[in-house]
Amino acid sequence: MESVCRRAAALLPDELGLWLETAWEYRATRLLVGLALLRLGLKLYTSHKRRRRRVEWASVGRDVVVLHQFSRAPSCPNISPFAIKVETFLRATNTRYVVDDSQPFGPLGKCPWITLNGHEYADSSLILDVLSSQLEARLPVQCDEQRLAAGRAFQVMLEEHTAWCVFFKRYSLDKMRYVWSELPRIARQRMPFMKYTFPRSYARRAREQGIGRFTEPQVLQALERDLRALSAFLGDRQFFLGETVSDLDCCVFGMVCQLLYVSGPYLEFMTRNKCGNLVRHHERIRELYWPDWDQCLEQ
């Protein structure tokens, strides 16, 4: 636009051309200053809002976890497997906590995250480590080192590969057809355009990660192989790493919730018909630690 104005000014008398150039520079300066002030104002407002909320979060008491996550969904407590993983761990260890859904994304841009005694922590695995070290909230492991190591490998598979397959399927390949109704009602009302823009943006992220470069049949085949391997690892056991629930059980529970409730009929059919022991494992943990399941759904 500036170059156009300069070319137009060159064709006009000197005084008029000078005025046109000056007017453009003046308007451009005003626009840039206005945008800078707007950005500064938004940053100050966000900072003020965050400080006010920190005071509210600190008022819950010492050693009480504030779990920041997405709002409840109509079909399962959360559309994030990582949020369900952390909340299940909190319930299994009898850790006192409150849920906050006003700010689901934390300092690393991840959901969930927690506030504990004035400090903020993100990433579900890091959160569990923090809870274990600071609150001594641990789940006992009753297995040998070899099975423990295999369990670690399966957890990494779930969180770094299986999750990408599930999210790419439901957000990009299915274009949010099945998960849209599970989003918070206020989000659907205020951001209806997200139904059309997010599938494309997530497809770009998936392509950068790698899973988005494959065809849908290839993605589903990789996902099925993950689930079959996990199912074989569980076998006839009640839990993955012993006679009681472990971190891995919480992780698997969060992922199976996504497959059964919020990722469409194909993934639900795959899980129920080819990995029945994972479904029974899900029902077992739901009965143990989510007796209020129905009350934790969006009404």
Coordinates of C-alpha atoms in Angstrom, one line a residue:
M1 CA 0.0 0.0 0.0
E2 CA 2.8 2.4 0.8
S3 CA 4.6 1.8 -2.5
V4 CA 1.3 2.4 -4.3
C5 CA 0.9 5.7 -2.5
R6 CA 4.5 6.7 -3.4
R7 CA 4.0 5.9 -7.1
A8 CA 0.7 7.8 -7.1
A9 CA 2.4 10.8 -5.5
A10 CA 5.1 10.9 -8.1
L11 CA 2.5 11.5 -10.8
L12 CA 0.9 14.5 -8.9
P13 CA 2.2 18.0 -8.3
D14 CA 4.9 18.4 -5.7
E15 CA 2.8 19.8 -2.9
L16 CA 0.0 17.3 -3.4
G17 CA 2.5 14.5 -3.7
L18 CA 4.2 15.5 -0.5
W19 CA 0.9 15.7 1.3
L20 CA 0.0 12.2 0.1
E21 CA 3.3 10.7 1.3
T22 CA 3.0 12.5 4.7
A23 CA -0.6 11.5 5.2
W24 CA 0.2 7.9 4.5
E25 CA 3.2 7.9 6.9
Y26 CA 1.1 9.6 9.6
R27 CA -1.7 7.1 9.3
A28 CA 0.7 4.2 9.2
T29 CA 2.4 5.5 12.4
R30 CA -1.0 5.9 14.1
L31 CA -2.0 2.4 13.1
L32 CA 1.2 0.8 14.4
V33 CA 1.1 2.8 17.6
G34 CA -2.6 1.8 18.1
L35 CA -1.8 -1.9 17.5
A36 CA 1.1 -1.7 19.9
L37 CA -1.0 -0.1 22.6
L38 CA -3.8 -2.7 22.0
R39 CA -1.3 -5.6 22.4
L40 CA 0.1 -4.0 25.6
G41 CA -3.4 -3.5 27.0
L42 CA -4.3 -7.1 26.3
K43 CA -1.1 -8.3 27.9
L44 CA -1.7 -6.2 31.0
Y45 CA -5.3 -7.3 31.3
T46 CA -4.3 -11.0 30.9
S47 CA -1.6 -10.5 33.5
H48 CA -4.0 -8.8 35.9
K49 CA -6.6 -11.5 35.4
R50 CA -4.0 -14.2 36.0
R51 CA -2.8 -12.6 39.2
R52 CA -6.4 -12.4 40.5
R53 CA -7.0 -16.0 39.7
R54 CA -3.7 -17.0 41.4
V55 CA -5.1 -15.5 44.6
E56 CA -8.2 -17.6 44.2
W57 CA -6.2 -20.7 43.5
A58 CA -4.0 -20.1 46.6
S59 CA -7.1 -19.8 48.8
V60 CA -7.9 -23.5 48.4
G61 CA -5.3 -24.3 51.1
R62 CA -1.9 -25.8 51.4
D63 CA -1.1 -29.1 49.7
V64 CA -4.4 -28.9 47.8
V65 CA -4.0 -29.4 44.0
V66 CA -5.8 -27.1 41.6
L67 CA -6.3 -29.2 38.5
H68 CA -6.7 -26.9 35.4
Q69 CA -8.3 -28.7 32.5
F70 CA -11.0 -28.5 29.9
S71 CA -14.7 -28.3 30.9
R72 CA -16.6 -31.5 31.5
A73 CA -17.9 -33.2 28.3
P74 CA -21.4 -34.8 27.9
S75 CA -20.1 -38.4 27.4
C76 CA -17.0 -38.6 29.6
P77 CA -15.3 -36.3 32.2
N78 CA -12.8 -34.8 29.8
I79 CA -11.9 -34.9 26.1
S80 CA -8.2 -35.0 27.1
P81 CA -6.8 -38.4 27.9
F82 CA -4.0 -36.6 29.9
A83 CA -6.5 -34.8 32.1
I84 CA -8.4 -38.0 32.9
K85 CA -5.0 -39.7 33.6
V86 CA -4.1 -37.0 36.2
E87 CA -7.5 -36.8 37.8
T88 CA -7.6 -40.6 38.1
F89 CA -4.2 -40.6 39.8
L90 CA -5.4 -37.9 42.2
R91 CA -8.4 -40.0 43.1
A92 CA -6.4 -43.3 43.4
T93 CA -3.9 -41.6 45.8
N94 CA -6.6 -39.8 47.8
T95 CA -5.0 -36.5 47.0
R96 CA -7.1 -33.4 47.8
Y97 CA -7.8 -31.4 44.7
V98 CA -10.2 -29.0 43.0
V99 CA -11.0 -28.6 39.3
D100 CA -10.6 -25.3 37.5
D101 CA -11.8 -25.0 33.9
S102 CA -11.4 -21.3 33.5
Q103 CA -7.9 -21.5 32.1
P104 CA -7.2 -25.0 30.7
F105 CA -3.9 -24.2 29.0
G106 CA -0.9 -23.7 31.3
P107 CA 2.6 -22.2 31.1
L108 CA 3.8 -24.7 28.5
G109 CA 0.6 -24.3 26.4
K110 CA -0.5 -27.8 27.6
C111 CA -3.6 -29.2 29.1
P112 CA -3.8 -30.2 31.9
W113 CA -1.6 -28.3 34.4
I114 CA -1.7 -27.9 38.1
T115 CA -1.2 -25.2 40.7
L116 CA 0.3 -26.5 44.0
N117 CA 1.3 -24.3 46.9
G118 CA 1.7 -21.3 44.6
H119 CA 3.7 -23.1 41.9
E120 CA 2.6 -24.1 38.4
Y121 CA 3.4 -27.4 36.7
A122 CA 2.5 -28.7 33.3
D123 CA 2.8 -32.0 31.4
S124 CA 0.9 -35.0 32.8
S125 CA 3.9 -37.1 33.5
L126 CA 5.8 -34.3 35.2
I127 CA 2.7 -33.6 37.3
L128 CA 2.7 -37.1 38.6
D129 CA 6.4 -36.8 39.4
V130 CA 5.8 -33.6 41.3
L131 CA 2.9 -35.1 43.2
S132 CA 5.0 -38.1 44.2
S133 CA 8.0 -36.0 45.4
Q134 CA 6.1 -33.1 47.1
L135 CA 3.0 -34.9 48.5
E136 CA 4.3 -38.4 48.6
A137 CA 1.3 -39.4 46.4
R138 CA 2.5 -42.7 44.9
L139 CA 0.9 -45.8 43.5
P140 CA 2.7 -49.0 44.4
V141 CA 4.3 -51.1 41.7
Q142 CA 4.3 -54.9 42.3
C143 CA 6.3 -56.4 39.4
D144 CA 9.8 -57.1 38.3
E145 CA 12.1 -54.6 36.6
Q146 CA 11.6 -56.2 33.2
R147 CA 7.9 -55.7 33.3
L148 CA 8.2 -52.2 34.8
A149 CA 10.5 -51.3 31.9
A150 CA 8.0 -52.7 29.3
G151 CA 5.3 -50.7 31.1
R152 CA 7.3 -47.5 30.6
A153 CA 7.7 -48.3 26.9
F154 CA 3.9 -48.8 26.6
Q155 CA 3.2 -45.5 28.3
V156 CA 5.5 -43.6 25.9
M157 CA 3.8 -45.4 23.0
L158 CA 0.4 -44.3 24.2
E159 CA 1.3 -40.7 24.8
E160 CA 3.6 -40.1 21.8
H161 CA 2.1 -42.3 19.1
T162 CA -1.3 -43.7 20.0
A163 CA -2.6 -40.3 21.1
W164 CA -1.5 -38.7 17.8
C165 CA -3.3 -41.4 15.8
V166 CA -6.5 -40.9 17.8
F167 CA -6.4 -37.1 17.6
F168 CA -5.5 -37.0 13.9
K169 CA -8.5 -39.3 13.3
R170 CA -11.1 -37.4 15.2
Y171 CA -9.9 -33.8 14.5
S172 CA -8.7 -34.0 10.9
L173 CA -9.8 -37.1 9.2
D174 CA -13.3 -37.0 10.8
K175 CA -13.3 -33.2 10.7
M176 CA -14.5 -33.0 14.3
R177 CA -17.8 -34.7 13.3
Y178 CA -18.0 -36.8 16.5
V179 CA -16.1 -34.7 19.0
W180 CA -17.7 -31.3 18.3
S181 CA -20.7 -32.0 20.5
E182 CA -18.3 -33.0 23.3
L183 CA -16.7 -29.5 23.4
P184 CA -17.9 -27.1 26.1
R185 CA -21.2 -25.5 25.1
I186 CA -19.8 -22.0 25.6
A187 CA -16.9 -22.8 23.2
R188 CA -19.3 -24.0 20.5
Q189 CA -21.4 -20.9 20.8
R190 CA -18.5 -18.4 20.9
M191 CA -16.2 -20.0 18.3
P192 CA -18.4 -21.8 15.7
F193 CA -15.7 -21.2 13.1
M194 CA -13.3 -23.6 15.0
K195 CA -15.2 -26.5 13.5
Y196 CA -13.9 -25.5 10.1
T197 CA -10.5 -24.1 10.9
F198 CA -9.2 -26.5 13.5
P199 CA -9.2 -29.6 11.3
R200 CA -6.8 -27.9 8.9
S201 CA -4.5 -26.5 11.6
Y202 CA -4.3 -29.9 13.3
A203 CA -3.6 -31.6 10.0
R204 CA -0.5 -29.3 9.7
R205 CA 0.6 -30.2 13.2
A206 CA 0.1 -33.9 12.5
R207 CA 2.1 -33.6 9.3
E208 CA 5.0 -31.9 11.1
Q209 CA 4.9 -34.7 13.7
G210 CA 4.8 -37.4 11.0
I211 CA 1.5 -39.2 11.5
G212 CA -0.3 -36.7 9.2
R213 CA 1.8 -37.9 6.2
F214 CA 0.0 -41.3 6.1
T215 CA -3.3 -42.3 4.7
E216 CA -6.3 -43.0 6.8
P217 CA -6.1 -46.8 6.5
Q218 CA -2.4 -46.7 7.4
V219 CA -3.2 -44.5 10.5
L220 CA -6.0 -46.9 11.6
Q221 CA -3.7 -49.9 11.1
A222 CA -1.0 -48.4 13.3
L223 CA -3.6 -47.5 15.9
E224 CA -4.9 -51.1 15.9
R225 CA -1.4 -52.5 16.3
D226 CA -0.8 -50.3 19.3
L227 CA -4.1 -51.4 21.0
R228 CA -3.5 -55.1 20.2
A229 CA 0.0 -54.9 21.7
L230 CA -1.4 -53.1 24.8
S231 CA -4.1 -55.7 25.1
A232 CA -1.6 -58.6 24.9
F233 CA 0.5 -56.9 27.6
L234 CA -2.5 -56.8 29.9
G235 CA -3.6 -60.3 29.2
D236 CA -5.8 -61.8 32.0
R237 CA -4.4 -59.5 34.6
Q238 CA -6.6 -57.1 36.6
F239 CA -4.0 -54.3 36.3
F240 CA -0.9 -53.8 34.3
L241 CA 1.9 -53.7 36.8
G242 CA 0.7 -55.8 39.7
E243 CA -2.3 -56.4 41.9
T244 CA -3.1 -52.7 42.3
V245 CA -3.5 -49.6 40.1
S246 CA -0.3 -48.0 38.8
D247 CA 0.5 -44.8 36.8
L248 CA 0.2 -46.9 33.6
D249 CA -3.3 -47.9 34.5
C250 CA -4.3 -44.3 34.9
C251 CA -2.7 -43.5 31.5
V252 CA -4.5 -46.4 29.7
F253 CA -7.8 -45.5 31.4
G254 CA -7.6 -41.9 30.0
M255 CA -6.9 -43.2 26.5
V256 CA -9.6 -45.8 26.5
C257 CA -12.1 -43.2 27.6
Q258 CA -11.3 -41.3 24.4
L259 CA -11.8 -44.4 22.3
L260 CA -15.1 -45.4 23.8
Y261 CA -16.9 -42.1 24.2
V262 CA -15.6 -39.2 22.1
S263 CA -13.8 -40.4 19.0
G264 CA -16.5 -41.8 16.8
P265 CA -18.1 -45.2 16.2
Y266 CA -15.2 -46.8 14.3
L267 CA -12.7 -46.4 17.1
E268 CA -15.3 -47.5 19.7
F269 CA -16.1 -50.6 17.6
M270 CA -12.4 -51.4 17.2
T271 CA -11.7 -51.2 20.9
R272 CA -14.8 -53.2 22.1
N273 CA -14.5 -56.0 19.5
K274 CA -10.7 -56.4 19.3
C275 CA -9.5 -55.4 22.8
G276 CA -12.2 -56.6 25.2
N277 CA -9.8 -56.8 28.1
L278 CA -9.0 -53.1 27.8
V279 CA -12.7 -52.4 28.0
R280 CA -13.0 -54.5 31.1
H281 CA -10.0 -52.8 32.6
H282 CA -11.7 -49.4 31.9
E283 CA -14.9 -50.5 33.6
R284 CA -12.9 -51.8 36.6
I285 CA -11.1 -48.5 37.2
R286 CA -14.3 -46.5 36.5
E287 CA -16.0 -48.5 39.2
L288 CA -13.1 -48.1 41.7
Y289 CA -12.4 -44.4 41.3
W290 CA -15.2 -42.8 39.4
P291 CA -18.4 -43.7 41.3
D292 CA -19.6 -40.2 40.5
W293 CA -19.0 -40.6 36.8
D294 CA -22.5 -39.4 35.8
Q295 CA -22.2 -36.4 38.0
C296 CA -18.9 -35.5 36.3
L297 CA -20.5 -35.2 32.9
E298 CA -21.7 -31.9 31.4
Q299 CA -25.4 -31.6 31.9

